[in-house]
PDB file of C-alpha atoms in Angstrom:
ATOM      1  CA  MET U1237      88.278  -5.071  23.653  1.00 56.00           C
ATOM      2  CA  PRO U1238      87.094  -1.787  25.179  1.00 57.00           C
ATOM      3  CA  ASP U1239      88.554   1.286  23.560  1.00 58.00           C
ATOM      4  CA  THR U1240      90.957   2.604  26.188  1.00 66.00           C
ATOM      5  CA  ALA U1241      90.899   6.088  24.630  1.00 72.00           C
ATOM      6  CA  LEU U1242      87.286   6.532  25.729  1.00 71.00           C
ATOM      7  CA  LEU U1243      86.282   7.204  29.309  1.00 73.00           C
ATOM      8  CA  PRO U1244      83.008   5.590  30.313  1.00 72.00           C
ATOM      9  CA  ARG U1245      80.577   7.998  31.944  1.00 78.00           C
ATOM     10  CA  SER U1246      77.313   7.469  33.771  1.00 83.00           C
ATOM     11  CA  VAL U1247      74.180   8.118  31.686  1.00 84.00           C
ATOM     12  CA  LEU U1248      72.891  10.096  34.659  1.00 83.00           C
ATOM     13  CA  HIS U1249      75.774  12.571  34.434  1.00 81.00           C
ATOM     14  CA  ASP U1250      74.479  16.131  33.932  1.00 79.00           C
ATOM     15  CA  ARG U1251      70.958  14.779  33.435  1.00 83.00           C
ATOM     16  CA  LEU U1252      69.494  13.808  36.779  1.00 86.00           C
ATOM     17  CA  ARG U1253      69.970  15.327  40.190  1.00 85.00           C
ATOM     18  CA  PRO U1254      71.240  12.787  42.724  1.00 88.00           C
ATOM     19  CA  GLY U1255      69.939  12.667  46.277  1.00 89.00           C
ATOM     20  CA  ARG U1256      66.706  12.328  48.187  1.00 91.00           C
ATOM     21  CA  GLN U1257      63.614  13.258  46.149  1.00 88.00           C
ATOM     22  CA  GLY U1258      59.849  12.872  46.041  1.00 89.00           C
ATOM     23  CA  ALA U1259      57.730  11.920  49.055  1.00 84.00           C
ATOM     24  CA  ALA U1260      59.782  13.295  51.912  1.00 78.00           C
ATOM     25  CA  THR U1261      58.501  11.503  55.012  1.00 80.00           C
ATOM     26  CA  GLY U1262      60.301   8.445  56.342  1.00 83.00           C
ATOM     27  CA  PRO U1263      63.084   6.564  54.611  1.00 88.00           C
ATOM     28  CA  ALA U1264      63.224   6.476  50.813  1.00 92.00           C
ATOM     29  CA  GLY U1265      60.951   3.707  49.492  1.00 94.00           C
ATOM     30  CA  VAL U1266      63.222   3.181  46.513  1.00 96.00           C
ATOM     31  CA  VAL U1267      66.991   3.492  46.164  1.00 96.00           C
ATOM     32  CA  ILE U1268      68.333   3.628  42.608  1.00 95.00           C
ATOM     33  CA  ARG U1269      72.025   3.267  41.891  1.00 94.00           C
ATOM     34  CA  GLU U1270      73.628   2.895  38.497  1.00 93.00           C
ATOM     35  CA  LYS U1271      76.206   0.108  38.349  1.00 91.00           C
ATOM     36  CA  THR U1272      79.171   1.368  36.407  1.00 89.00           C
ATOM     37  CA  GLY U1273      82.500  -0.234  35.515  1.00 89.00           C
ATOM     38  CA  LEU U1274      81.056  -3.686  34.791  1.00 92.00           C
ATOM     39  CA  THR U1275      82.825  -5.944  32.330  1.00 94.00           C
ATOM     40  CA  LEU U1276      80.214  -7.756  30.251  1.00 96.00           C
ATOM     41  CA  ALA U1277      80.450 -10.445  27.594  1.00 97.00           C
ATOM     42  CA  ALA U1278      77.682 -12.315  25.771  1.00 97.00           C
ATOM     43  CA  VAL U1279      78.117 -16.003  24.965  1.00 97.00           C
ATOM     44  CA  ALA U1280      75.866 -17.794  22.447  1.00 96.00           C
ATOM     45  CA  ALA U1281      76.478 -21.511  21.954  1.00 95.00           C
ATOM     46  CA  LEU U1282      76.634 -22.709  18.366  1.00 93.00           C
ATOM     47  CA  ARG U1283      74.025 -25.259  17.424  1.00 89.00           C
ATOM     48  CA  GLY U1284      74.352 -28.449  19.434  1.00 89.00           C
ATOM     49  CA  ARG U1285      77.353 -27.179  21.435  1.00 93.00           C
ATOM     50  CA  ASP U1286      75.495 -26.161  24.583  1.00 92.00           C
ATOM     51  CA  GLY U1287      76.899 -29.016  26.663  1.00 94.00           C
ATOM     52  CA  ALA U1288      80.495 -28.246  25.703  1.00 95.00           C
ATOM     53  CA  VAL U1289      79.989 -24.530  26.361  1.00 96.00           C
ATOM     54  CA  ILE U1290      78.503 -25.250  29.802  1.00 96.00           C
ATOM     55  CA  ALA U1291      81.482 -27.506  30.617  1.00 96.00           C
ATOM     56  CA  ALA U1292      83.987 -24.869  29.459  1.00 97.00           C
ATOM     57  CA  LEU U1293      82.291 -22.050  31.396  1.00 96.00           C
ATOM     58  CA  THR U1294      82.120 -24.225  34.506  1.00 96.00           C
ATOM     59  CA  ALA U1295      85.834 -25.007  34.220  1.00 96.00           C
ATOM     60  CA  LEU U1296      86.683 -21.321  33.709  1.00 95.00           C
ATOM     61  CA  PHE U1297      84.545 -19.723  36.432  1.00 94.00           C
ATOM     62  CA  GLY U1298      83.963 -22.568  38.898  1.00 93.00           C
ATOM     63  CA  VAL U1299      80.180 -22.107  38.748  1.00 94.00           C
ATOM     64  CA  SER U1300      77.721 -24.004  36.611  1.00 94.00           C
ATOM     65  CA  PRO U1301      75.939 -21.715  34.078  1.00 96.00           C
ATOM     66  CA  PRO U1302      72.152 -21.836  34.473  1.00 96.00           C
ATOM     67  CA  THR U1303      70.224 -23.667  31.756  1.00 93.00           C
ATOM     68  CA  ARG U1304      67.158 -21.473  32.111  1.00 92.00           C
ATOM     69  CA  LEU U1305      66.499 -17.807  32.830  1.00 95.00           C
ATOM     70  CA  ARG U1306      68.381 -17.743  36.125  1.00 96.00           C
ATOM     71  CA  LEU U1307      71.535 -16.177  37.431  1.00 96.00           C
ATOM     72  CA  VAL U1308      74.367 -17.589  39.488  1.00 95.00           C
ATOM     73  CA  ARG U1309      76.801 -15.373  41.353  1.00 92.00           C
ATOM     74  CA  ASP U1310      80.201 -16.030  42.785  1.00 89.00           C
ATOM     75  CA  GLU U1311      82.689 -13.494  44.188  1.00 85.00           C
ATOM     76  CA  GLY U1312      81.920 -10.488  42.018  1.00 90.00           C
ATOM     77  CA  LEU U1313      81.055 -12.530  38.942  1.00 94.00           C
ATOM     78  CA  ALA U1314      77.586 -13.319  37.617  1.00 96.00           C
ATOM     79  CA  VAL U1315      76.604 -15.817  34.925  1.00 97.00           C
ATOM     80  CA  ILE U1316      73.164 -14.863  33.683  1.00 97.00           C
ATOM     81  CA  GLY U1317      71.043 -17.139  31.485  1.00 96.00           C
ATOM     82  CA  THR U1318      69.620 -14.913  28.712  1.00 95.00           C
ATOM     83  CA  GLY U1319      67.892 -17.510  26.533  1.00 92.00           C
ATOM     84  CA  PRO U1320      68.433 -21.056  25.294  1.00 91.00           C
ATOM     85  CA  GLY U1321      72.195 -21.601  24.952  1.00 92.00           C
ATOM     86  CA  GLN U1322      72.912 -17.946  25.759  1.00 95.00           C
ATOM     87  CA  TRP U1323      74.555 -16.284  28.705  1.00 97.00           C
ATOM     88  CA  LEU U1324      75.738 -12.866  29.795  1.00 97.00           C
ATOM     89  CA  ILE U1325      78.881 -12.849  31.931  1.00 97.00           C
ATOM     90  CA  ALA U1326      79.135  -9.840  34.257  1.00 96.00           C
ATOM     91  CA  VAL U1327      82.261  -9.063  36.264  1.00 95.00           C
ATOM     92  CA  ASP U1328      82.049  -6.369  38.936  1.00 93.00           C
ATOM     93  CA  PRO U1329      84.687  -3.631  38.957  1.00 91.00           C
ATOM     94  CA  MET U1330      87.453  -3.534  41.548  1.00 89.00           C
ATOM     95  CA  PRO U1331      86.774  -1.435  44.693  1.00 88.00           C
ATOM     96  CA  ASP U1332      88.665   1.488  43.110  1.00 85.00           C
ATOM     97  CA  GLY U1333      86.355   1.365  40.038  1.00 81.00           C
ATOM     98  CA  SER U1334      88.890  -0.142  37.653  1.00 83.00           C
ATOM     99  CA  ARG U1335      88.158  -3.283  35.676  1.00 83.00           C
ATOM    100  CA  ASP U1336      88.653  -6.621  37.382  1.00 86.00           C
ATOM    101  CA  LEU U1337      91.246  -8.428  35.270  1.00 86.00           C
ATOM    102  CA  ARG U1338      91.291 -11.725  37.150  1.00 85.00           C
ATOM    103  CA  HIS U1339      90.165 -13.464  33.939  1.00 87.00           C
ATOM    104  CA  GLY U1340      92.428 -11.311  31.780  1.00 88.00           C
ATOM    105  CA  ASP U1341      90.506  -9.487  29.082  1.00 91.00           C
ATOM    106  CA  LEU U1342      87.176 -11.273  29.562  1.00 94.00           C
ATOM    107  CA  THR U1343      86.130 -11.432  25.908  1.00 95.00           C
ATOM    108  CA  THR U1344      89.557 -12.627  24.757  1.00 95.00           C
ATOM    109  CA  THR U1345      89.676 -15.276  27.491  1.00 96.00           C
ATOM    110  CA  LEU U1346      86.187 -16.516  26.575  1.00 96.00           C
ATOM    111  CA  ARG U1347      87.040 -16.625  22.863  1.00 96.00           C
ATOM    112  CA  ASP U1348      90.170 -18.650  23.634  1.00 95.00           C
ATOM    113  CA  ARG U1349      88.236 -21.140  25.751  1.00 95.00           C
ATOM    114  CA  LEU U1350      85.137 -21.324  23.556  1.00 95.00           C
ATOM    115  CA  GLY U1351      86.695 -21.303  20.086  1.00 90.00           C
ATOM    116  CA  GLY U1352      84.437 -23.283  17.730  1.00 91.00           C
ATOM    117  CA  LEU U1353      81.794 -23.707  20.423  1.00 95.00           C
ATOM    118  CA  ALA U1354      80.207 -20.301  20.852  1.00 96.00           C
ATOM    119  CA  ALA U1355      79.998 -16.747  19.583  1.00 96.00           C
ATOM    120  CA  VAL U1356      81.434 -14.290  22.117  1.00 97.00           C
ATOM    121  CA  THR U1357      80.888 -10.528  22.015  1.00 96.00           C
ATOM    122  CA  ASP U1358      82.114  -7.801  24.341  1.00 95.00           C
ATOM    123  CA  GLN U1359      79.126  -5.973  25.859  1.00 95.00           C
ATOM    124  CA  SER U1360      80.980  -3.724  28.332  1.00 90.00           C
ATOM    125  CA  ASP U1361      79.550  -0.195  28.214  1.00 86.00           C
ATOM    126  CA  ALA U1362      76.748  -1.411  25.885  1.00 92.00           C
ATOM    127  CA  TRP U1363      74.236  -1.724  28.721  1.00 95.00           C
ATOM    128  CA  VAL U1364      73.145   0.560  31.509  1.00 95.00           C
ATOM    129  CA  VAL U1365      72.532  -1.352  34.686  1.00 95.00           C
ATOM    130  CA  PHE U1366      70.473  -0.031  37.579  1.00 96.00           C
ATOM    131  CA  ASP U1367      70.424  -1.549  41.051  1.00 96.00           C
ATOM    132  CA  LEU U1368      67.010  -1.115  42.626  1.00 97.00           C
ATOM    133  CA  ALA U1369      66.392  -1.539  46.340  1.00 97.00           C
ATOM    134  CA  GLY U1370      64.055  -0.334  49.051  1.00 96.00           C
ATOM    135  CA  ALA U1371      60.762  -1.333  50.653  1.00 95.00           C
ATOM    136  CA  ARG U1372      58.689  -0.109  47.660  1.00 96.00           C
ATOM    137  CA  VAL U1373      60.873  -1.454  44.868  1.00 97.00           C
ATOM    138  CA  ARG U1374      58.244  -3.926  43.664  1.00 97.00           C
ATOM    139  CA  ASP U1375      55.671  -1.120  43.471  1.00 96.00           C
ATOM    140  CA  LEU U1376      58.103   0.771  41.272  1.00 97.00           C
ATOM    141  CA  LEU U1377      58.730  -2.255  39.037  1.00 97.00           C
ATOM    142  CA  ALA U1378      54.995  -2.894  38.738  1.00 96.00           C
ATOM    143  CA  ARG U1379      54.777   0.488  36.990  1.00 94.00           C
ATOM    144  CA  CYS U1380      57.383  -0.567  34.434  1.00 92.00           C
ATOM    145  CA  VAL U1381      57.100  -4.250  33.544  1.00 94.00           C
ATOM    146  CA  ALA U1382      54.083  -6.513  32.951  1.00 92.00           C
ATOM    147  CA  ILE U1383      55.353  -9.644  34.661  1.00 93.00           C
ATOM    148  CA  ASP U1384      54.333 -11.309  37.902  1.00 93.00           C
ATOM    149  CA  LEU U1385      56.764  -9.872  40.467  1.00 95.00           C
ATOM    150  CA  ASP U1386      55.486 -11.827  43.458  1.00 95.00           C
ATOM    151  CA  PRO U1387      58.635 -13.357  45.002  1.00 94.00           C
ATOM    152  CA  ARG U1388      56.959 -16.779  44.922  1.00 95.00           C
ATOM    153  CA  ARG U1389      56.837 -16.507  41.115  1.00 94.00           C
ATOM    154  CA  PHE U1390      59.874 -14.287  40.456  1.00 96.00           C
ATOM    155  CA  GLU U1391      62.279 -15.710  42.989  1.00 96.00           C
ATOM    156  CA  PRO U1392      65.736 -14.489  43.977  1.00 96.00           C
ATOM    157  CA  GLY U1393      68.017 -15.576  41.141  1.00 96.00           C
ATOM    158  CA  ASP U1394      65.272 -15.423  38.492  1.00 96.00           C
ATOM    159  CA  VAL U1395      65.899 -13.490  35.281  1.00 97.00           C
ATOM    160  CA  ALA U1396      63.244 -11.967  33.009  1.00 97.00           C
ATOM    161  CA  LEU U1397      63.726 -10.654  29.489  1.00 96.00           C
ATOM    162  CA  THR U1398      60.787  -8.387  28.864  1.00 96.00           C
ATOM    163  CA  ARG U1399      59.652  -4.881  27.975  1.00 95.00           C
ATOM    164  CA  ALA U1400      59.365  -1.689  29.969  1.00 94.00           C
ATOM    165  CA  GLY U1401      57.037   0.354  27.760  1.00 88.00           C
ATOM    166  CA  PRO U1402      58.825   0.599  24.413  1.00 90.00           C
ATOM    167  CA  LEU U1403      62.160  -0.719  25.717  1.00 94.00           C
ATOM    168  CA  ASP U1404      63.522  -4.239  25.776  1.00 95.00           C
ATOM    169  CA  VAL U1405      64.926  -4.742  29.264  1.00 97.00           C
ATOM    170  CA  ARG U1406      66.597  -7.423  31.337  1.00 97.00           C
ATOM    171  CA  LEU U1407      65.524  -7.739  34.928  1.00 97.00           C
ATOM    172  CA  TRP U1408      66.850 -10.005  37.610  1.00 96.00           C
ATOM    173  CA  HIS U1409      66.023 -10.539  41.244  1.00 96.00           C
ATOM    174  CA  GLY U1410      68.744 -10.723  43.831  1.00 86.00           C
ATOM    175  CA  PRO U1411      70.455 -12.972  44.603  1.00 87.00           C
ATOM    176  CA  LYS U1412      69.585 -10.947  47.748  1.00 91.00           C
ATOM    177  CA  PRO U1413      65.775 -11.032  48.170  1.00 94.00           C
ATOM    178  CA  GLY U1414      64.124  -7.708  47.414  1.00 94.00           C
ATOM    179  CA  ARG U1415      67.080  -6.382  45.411  1.00 96.00           C
ATOM    180  CA  TYR U1416      66.529  -6.071  41.667  1.00 97.00           C
ATOM    181  CA  THR U1417      68.723  -5.201  38.718  1.00 97.00           C
ATOM    182  CA  LEU U1418      67.249  -3.651  35.592  1.00 97.00           C
ATOM    183  CA  SER U1419      69.243  -3.052  32.422  1.00 97.00           C
ATOM    184  CA  CYS U1420      68.703  -1.849  28.874  1.00 96.00           C
ATOM    185  CA  PHE U1421      70.846  -0.803  25.926  1.00 95.00           C
ATOM    186  CA  ARG U1422      72.913   2.218  26.852  1.00 93.00           C
ATOM    187  CA  SER U1423      71.397   4.568  24.254  1.00 94.00           C
ATOM    188  CA  TYR U1424      68.051   4.197  26.037  1.00 95.00           C
ATOM    189  CA  GLY U1425      69.591   4.519  29.488  1.00 94.00           C
ATOM    190  CA  ALA U1426      68.719   8.176  30.107  1.00 93.00           C
ATOM    191  CA  TYR U1427      65.117   7.484  29.091  1.00 94.00           C
ATOM    192  CA  LEU U1428      64.839   4.485  31.404  1.00 95.00           C
ATOM    193  CA  ALA U1429      66.485   6.424  34.244  1.00 94.00           C
ATOM    194  CA  ARG U1430      64.042   9.302  33.832  1.00 93.00           C
ATOM    195  CA  TRP U1431      61.106   6.891  33.803  1.00 94.00           C
ATOM    196  CA  LEU U1432      62.346   5.067  36.881  1.00 94.00           C
ATOM    197  CA  THR U1433      63.055   8.217  38.851  1.00 93.00           C
ATOM    198  CA  ASP U1434      59.715   9.854  37.917  1.00 94.00           C
ATOM    199  CA  SER U1435      57.844   6.658  38.779  1.00 95.00           C
ATOM    200  CA  ALA U1436      59.658   6.400  42.110  1.00 95.00           C
ATOM    201  CA  LEU U1437      58.827   9.909  43.377  1.00 94.00           C
ATOM    202  CA  PRO U1438      55.559   8.959  45.154  1.00 94.00           C
ATOM    203  CA  PHE U1439      57.450   6.281  47.095  1.00 95.00           C
ATOM    204  CA  GLY U1440      60.307   8.573  48.071  1.00 94.00           C
ATOM    205  CA  LEU U1441      63.469   8.205  46.001  1.00 95.00           C
ATOM    206  CA  GLU U1442      67.136   8.165  46.833  1.00 93.00           C
ATOM    207  CA  LEU U1443      69.149   8.475  43.637  1.00 93.00           C
ATOM    208  CA  VAL U1444      72.733   7.538  44.444  1.00 91.00           C
ATOM    209  CA  GLU U1445      75.399   9.536  42.674  1.00 78.00           C
ATOM    210  CA  THR U1446      77.630   7.591  40.305  1.00 74.00           C
ATOM    211  CA  ARG U1447      80.634   8.735  38.394  1.00 62.00           C
TER     212      ARG U1447
ATOM    213  CA  MET F   3      46.134 -11.881  24.524  1.00 90.00           C
ATOM    214  CA  ARG F   4      48.944 -13.503  26.504  1.00 93.00           C
ATOM    215  CA  ILE F   5      51.261 -16.156  25.089  1.00 96.00           C
ATOM    216  CA  PRO F   6      52.849 -18.705  27.439  1.00 96.00           C
ATOM    217  CA  CYS F   7      56.453 -18.713  26.169  1.00 96.00           C
ATOM    218  CA  PRO F   8      58.157 -22.012  27.036  1.00 94.00           C
ATOM    219  CA  HIS F   9      61.309 -20.103  28.066  1.00 93.00           C
ATOM    220  CA  CYS F  10      59.986 -16.881  29.618  1.00 94.00           C
ATOM    221  CA  GLY F  11      56.503 -17.719  30.912  1.00 93.00           C
ATOM    222  CA  ASP F  12      53.227 -15.859  30.339  1.00 93.00           C
ATOM    223  CA  ARG F  13      53.791 -12.661  28.344  1.00 94.00           C
ATOM    224  CA  SER F  14      51.722 -10.013  26.638  1.00 93.00           C
ATOM    225  CA  HIS F  15      51.466 -10.505  22.873  1.00 92.00           C
ATOM    226  CA  ASP F  16      53.127  -7.140  22.239  1.00 93.00           C
ATOM    227  CA  GLU F  17      56.460  -8.762  23.127  1.00 95.00           C
ATOM    228  CA  PHE F  18      56.006 -11.003  20.058  1.00 97.00           C
ATOM    229  CA  SER F  19      55.857 -10.567  16.288  1.00 96.00           C
ATOM    230  CA  TYR F  20      53.511 -12.663  14.208  1.00 96.00           C
ATOM    231  CA  GLY F  21      55.198 -14.890  11.634  1.00 93.00           C
ATOM    232  CA  GLY F  22      52.260 -16.385   9.730  1.00 92.00           C
ATOM    233  CA  ALA F  23      51.003 -19.937   9.438  1.00 93.00           C
ATOM    234  CA  ALA F  24      53.472 -22.492  10.769  1.00 93.00           C
ATOM    235  CA  ASP F  25      52.965 -25.237   8.209  1.00 90.00           C
ATOM    236  CA  ARG F  26      53.380 -23.438   4.882  1.00 89.00           C
ATOM    237  CA  ARG F  27      56.129 -25.021   2.818  1.00 89.00           C
ATOM    238  CA  ARG F  28      58.185 -23.240   0.197  1.00 91.00           C
ATOM    239  CA  PRO F  29      57.475 -24.745  -3.278  1.00 93.00           C
ATOM    240  CA  THR F  30      60.253 -26.914  -4.648  1.00 92.00           C
ATOM    241  CA  THR F  31      59.690 -25.887  -8.256  1.00 90.00           C
ATOM    242  CA  ALA F  32      61.799 -23.030  -9.626  1.00 88.00           C
ATOM    243  CA  ASP F  33      59.115 -21.977 -12.142  1.00 89.00           C
ATOM    244  CA  PHE F  34      56.710 -19.286 -11.101  1.00 88.00           C
ATOM    245  CA  GLY F  35      53.192 -20.706 -11.262  1.00 91.00           C
ATOM    246  CA  PRO F  36      50.132 -21.434  -9.163  1.00 92.00           C
ATOM    247  CA  GLU F  37      52.198 -23.029  -6.366  1.00 93.00           C
ATOM    248  CA  TRP F  38      54.323 -19.916  -5.909  1.00 94.00           C
ATOM    249  CA  LEU F  39      51.316 -17.635  -6.293  1.00 93.00           C
ATOM    250  CA  ASP F  40      49.641 -19.545  -3.479  1.00 92.00           C
ATOM    251  CA  TYR F  41      52.798 -19.520  -1.332  1.00 92.00           C
ATOM    252  CA  VAL F  42      53.550 -15.825  -1.726  1.00 91.00           C
ATOM    253  CA  TYR F  43      50.119 -14.198  -1.840  1.00 93.00           C
ATOM    254  CA  LEU F  44      47.305 -16.440  -0.666  1.00 92.00           C
ATOM    255  CA  ARG F  45      46.484 -16.919   2.994  1.00 91.00           C
ATOM    256  CA  ASP F  46      43.920 -19.173   4.611  1.00 90.00           C
ATOM    257  CA  ASN F  47      41.642 -17.530   7.122  1.00 92.00           C
ATOM    258  CA  PRO F  48      40.675 -20.429   9.337  1.00 94.00           C
ATOM    259  CA  ALA F  49      37.904 -20.130  11.916  1.00 96.00           C
ATOM    260  CA  GLY F  50      39.149 -22.323  14.740  1.00 95.00           C
ATOM    261  CA  LEU F  51      42.455 -23.993  15.492  1.00 96.00           C
ATOM    262  CA  HIS F  52      45.501 -22.421  13.791  1.00 96.00           C
ATOM    263  CA  ARG F  53      49.175 -23.370  14.037  1.00 96.00           C
ATOM    264  CA  GLU F  54      51.206 -20.211  13.663  1.00 96.00           C
ATOM    265  CA  LEU F  55      54.677 -18.763  14.159  1.00 96.00           C
ATOM    266  CA  TRP F  56      55.446 -16.077  16.705  1.00 97.00           C
ATOM    267  CA  TYR F  57      58.855 -14.499  17.343  1.00 96.00           C
ATOM    268  CA  HIS F  58      59.562 -13.525  20.949  1.00 96.00           C
ATOM    269  CA  GLY F  59      61.699 -10.529  20.021  1.00 95.00           C
ATOM    270  CA  SER F  60      61.454  -8.749  23.387  1.00 95.00           C
ATOM    271  CA  GLY F  61      62.137 -11.923  25.355  1.00 94.00           C
ATOM    272  CA  CYS F  62      64.138 -15.035  24.572  1.00 92.00           C
ATOM    273  CA  ARG F  63      64.491 -14.099  20.866  1.00 91.00           C
ATOM    274  CA  CYS F  64      63.228 -17.535  19.810  1.00 92.00           C
ATOM    275  CA  TRP F  65      60.668 -18.541  17.194  1.00 95.00           C
ATOM    276  CA  LEU F  66      57.687 -20.349  18.653  1.00 96.00           C
ATOM    277  CA  ILE F  67      54.890 -22.451  17.182  1.00 97.00           C
ATOM    278  CA  VAL F  68      51.628 -21.437  18.824  1.00 97.00           C
ATOM    279  CA  GLU F  69      48.372 -23.354  18.467  1.00 97.00           C
ATOM    280  CA  ARG F  70      45.615 -20.779  18.806  1.00 97.00           C
ATOM    281  CA  ASN F  71      41.885 -20.866  18.311  1.00 97.00           C
ATOM    282  CA  THR F  72      41.160 -17.860  16.087  1.00 96.00           C
ATOM    283  CA  LEU F  73      37.594 -17.640  17.403  1.00 96.00           C
ATOM    284  CA  SER F  74      38.396 -17.463  21.109  1.00 95.00           C
ATOM    285  CA  HIS F  75      42.184 -16.680  21.149  1.00 94.00           C
ATOM    286  CA  ALA F  76      42.507 -19.695  23.448  1.00 96.00           C
ATOM    287  CA  ILE F  77      46.072 -21.026  23.157  1.00 97.00           C
ATOM    288  CA  THR F  78      46.316 -24.793  23.491  1.00 96.00           C
ATOM    289  CA  ALA F  79      50.032 -25.444  22.861  1.00 96.00           C
ATOM    290  CA  VAL F  80      53.277 -23.499  22.485  1.00 96.00           C
ATOM    291  CA  HIS F  81      56.675 -24.918  21.704  1.00 93.00           C
ATOM    292  CA  ALA F  82      59.967 -23.621  20.402  1.00 92.00           C
ATOM    293  CA  VAL F  83      60.714 -24.223  16.729  1.00 91.00           C
ATOM    294  CA  LEU F  84      64.196 -25.392  17.659  1.00 80.00           C
ATOM    295  CA  PRO F  85      64.789 -27.714  20.593  1.00 63.00           C
ATOM    296  CA  ALA F  86      65.427 -25.788  23.801  1.00 50.00           C
ATOM    297  CA  SER F  87      69.142 -26.576  23.674  1.00 47.00           C
ATOM    298  CA  SER F  88      69.687 -24.984  20.254  1.00 44.00           C
ATOM    299  CA  PRO F  89      69.821 -21.263  19.601  1.00 44.00           C
ATOM    300  CA  ALA F  90      68.723 -20.167  16.136  1.00 42.00           C
ATOM    301  CA  MET F  91      72.246 -20.007  14.846  1.00 41.00           C
ATOM    302  CA  GLU F  92      74.148 -21.917  12.187  1.00 39.00           C
ATOM    303  CA  ASP F  93      77.224 -23.871  13.156  1.00 38.00           C
ATOM    304  CA  ALA F  94      80.405 -22.020  12.258  1.00 33.00           C
TER     305      ALA F  94
END
């Protein structure tokens, strides 16, 4: 349960200047936007309970959780495969920025449905999540992660758990082709943001202001 | 060296931690003696095929058994220690 006495704040706040930066001709090659206000919960099936967990998640969300490193999306909700028998559930905030409560308190709802089948932990505010877009976004990612980013190999909907320099990161493509999402633990968020923005300057960067 | 993780695909070895030979077995005897000495301190240094454990800590967080030729670093087989449907977690 998120602590309601604490106000979440962007890791970019007071650290990085928003706006158009770097190579100034033409449109920005890379647009970086931090996704704030997400509700996140991690689900790890107990040994041998994967099938039951998949059935319960399907019944709850109406989408079938991926059984490999893929993501499925439905109406502001993403179910992201993060390893064998493991998923991250991400619920987008409401248009006004508040938490989407359509599944009640997400972690509590999941624990109720998955009692005895899976370990459920609240991950809201534990990750920083950056949306990356623009014509040069793959050039930017190639400076950060050592995986094959060719869309024939890393297709829309694919998820990679890998490293960006010293950081463990999660990267997924799409579902919209050419749009990527990169996340890491929040305490490393300012570092990752600085690296991304510095790396993006030669391509022309638009850093979108977040709260 | 790149290790083809069965969950994540081809990855640089710096995403993994080495876990030693895959087929060592803990001695069943409770008395400290040559078996324990061998288990705790002595390591083979094979020239050629080696079955070894690697932990994919920066990826799927699974233990893998990798068959590697120590002379060429050629990797001939990789599989997860636990079946793909089981995370490394005890039943509650």
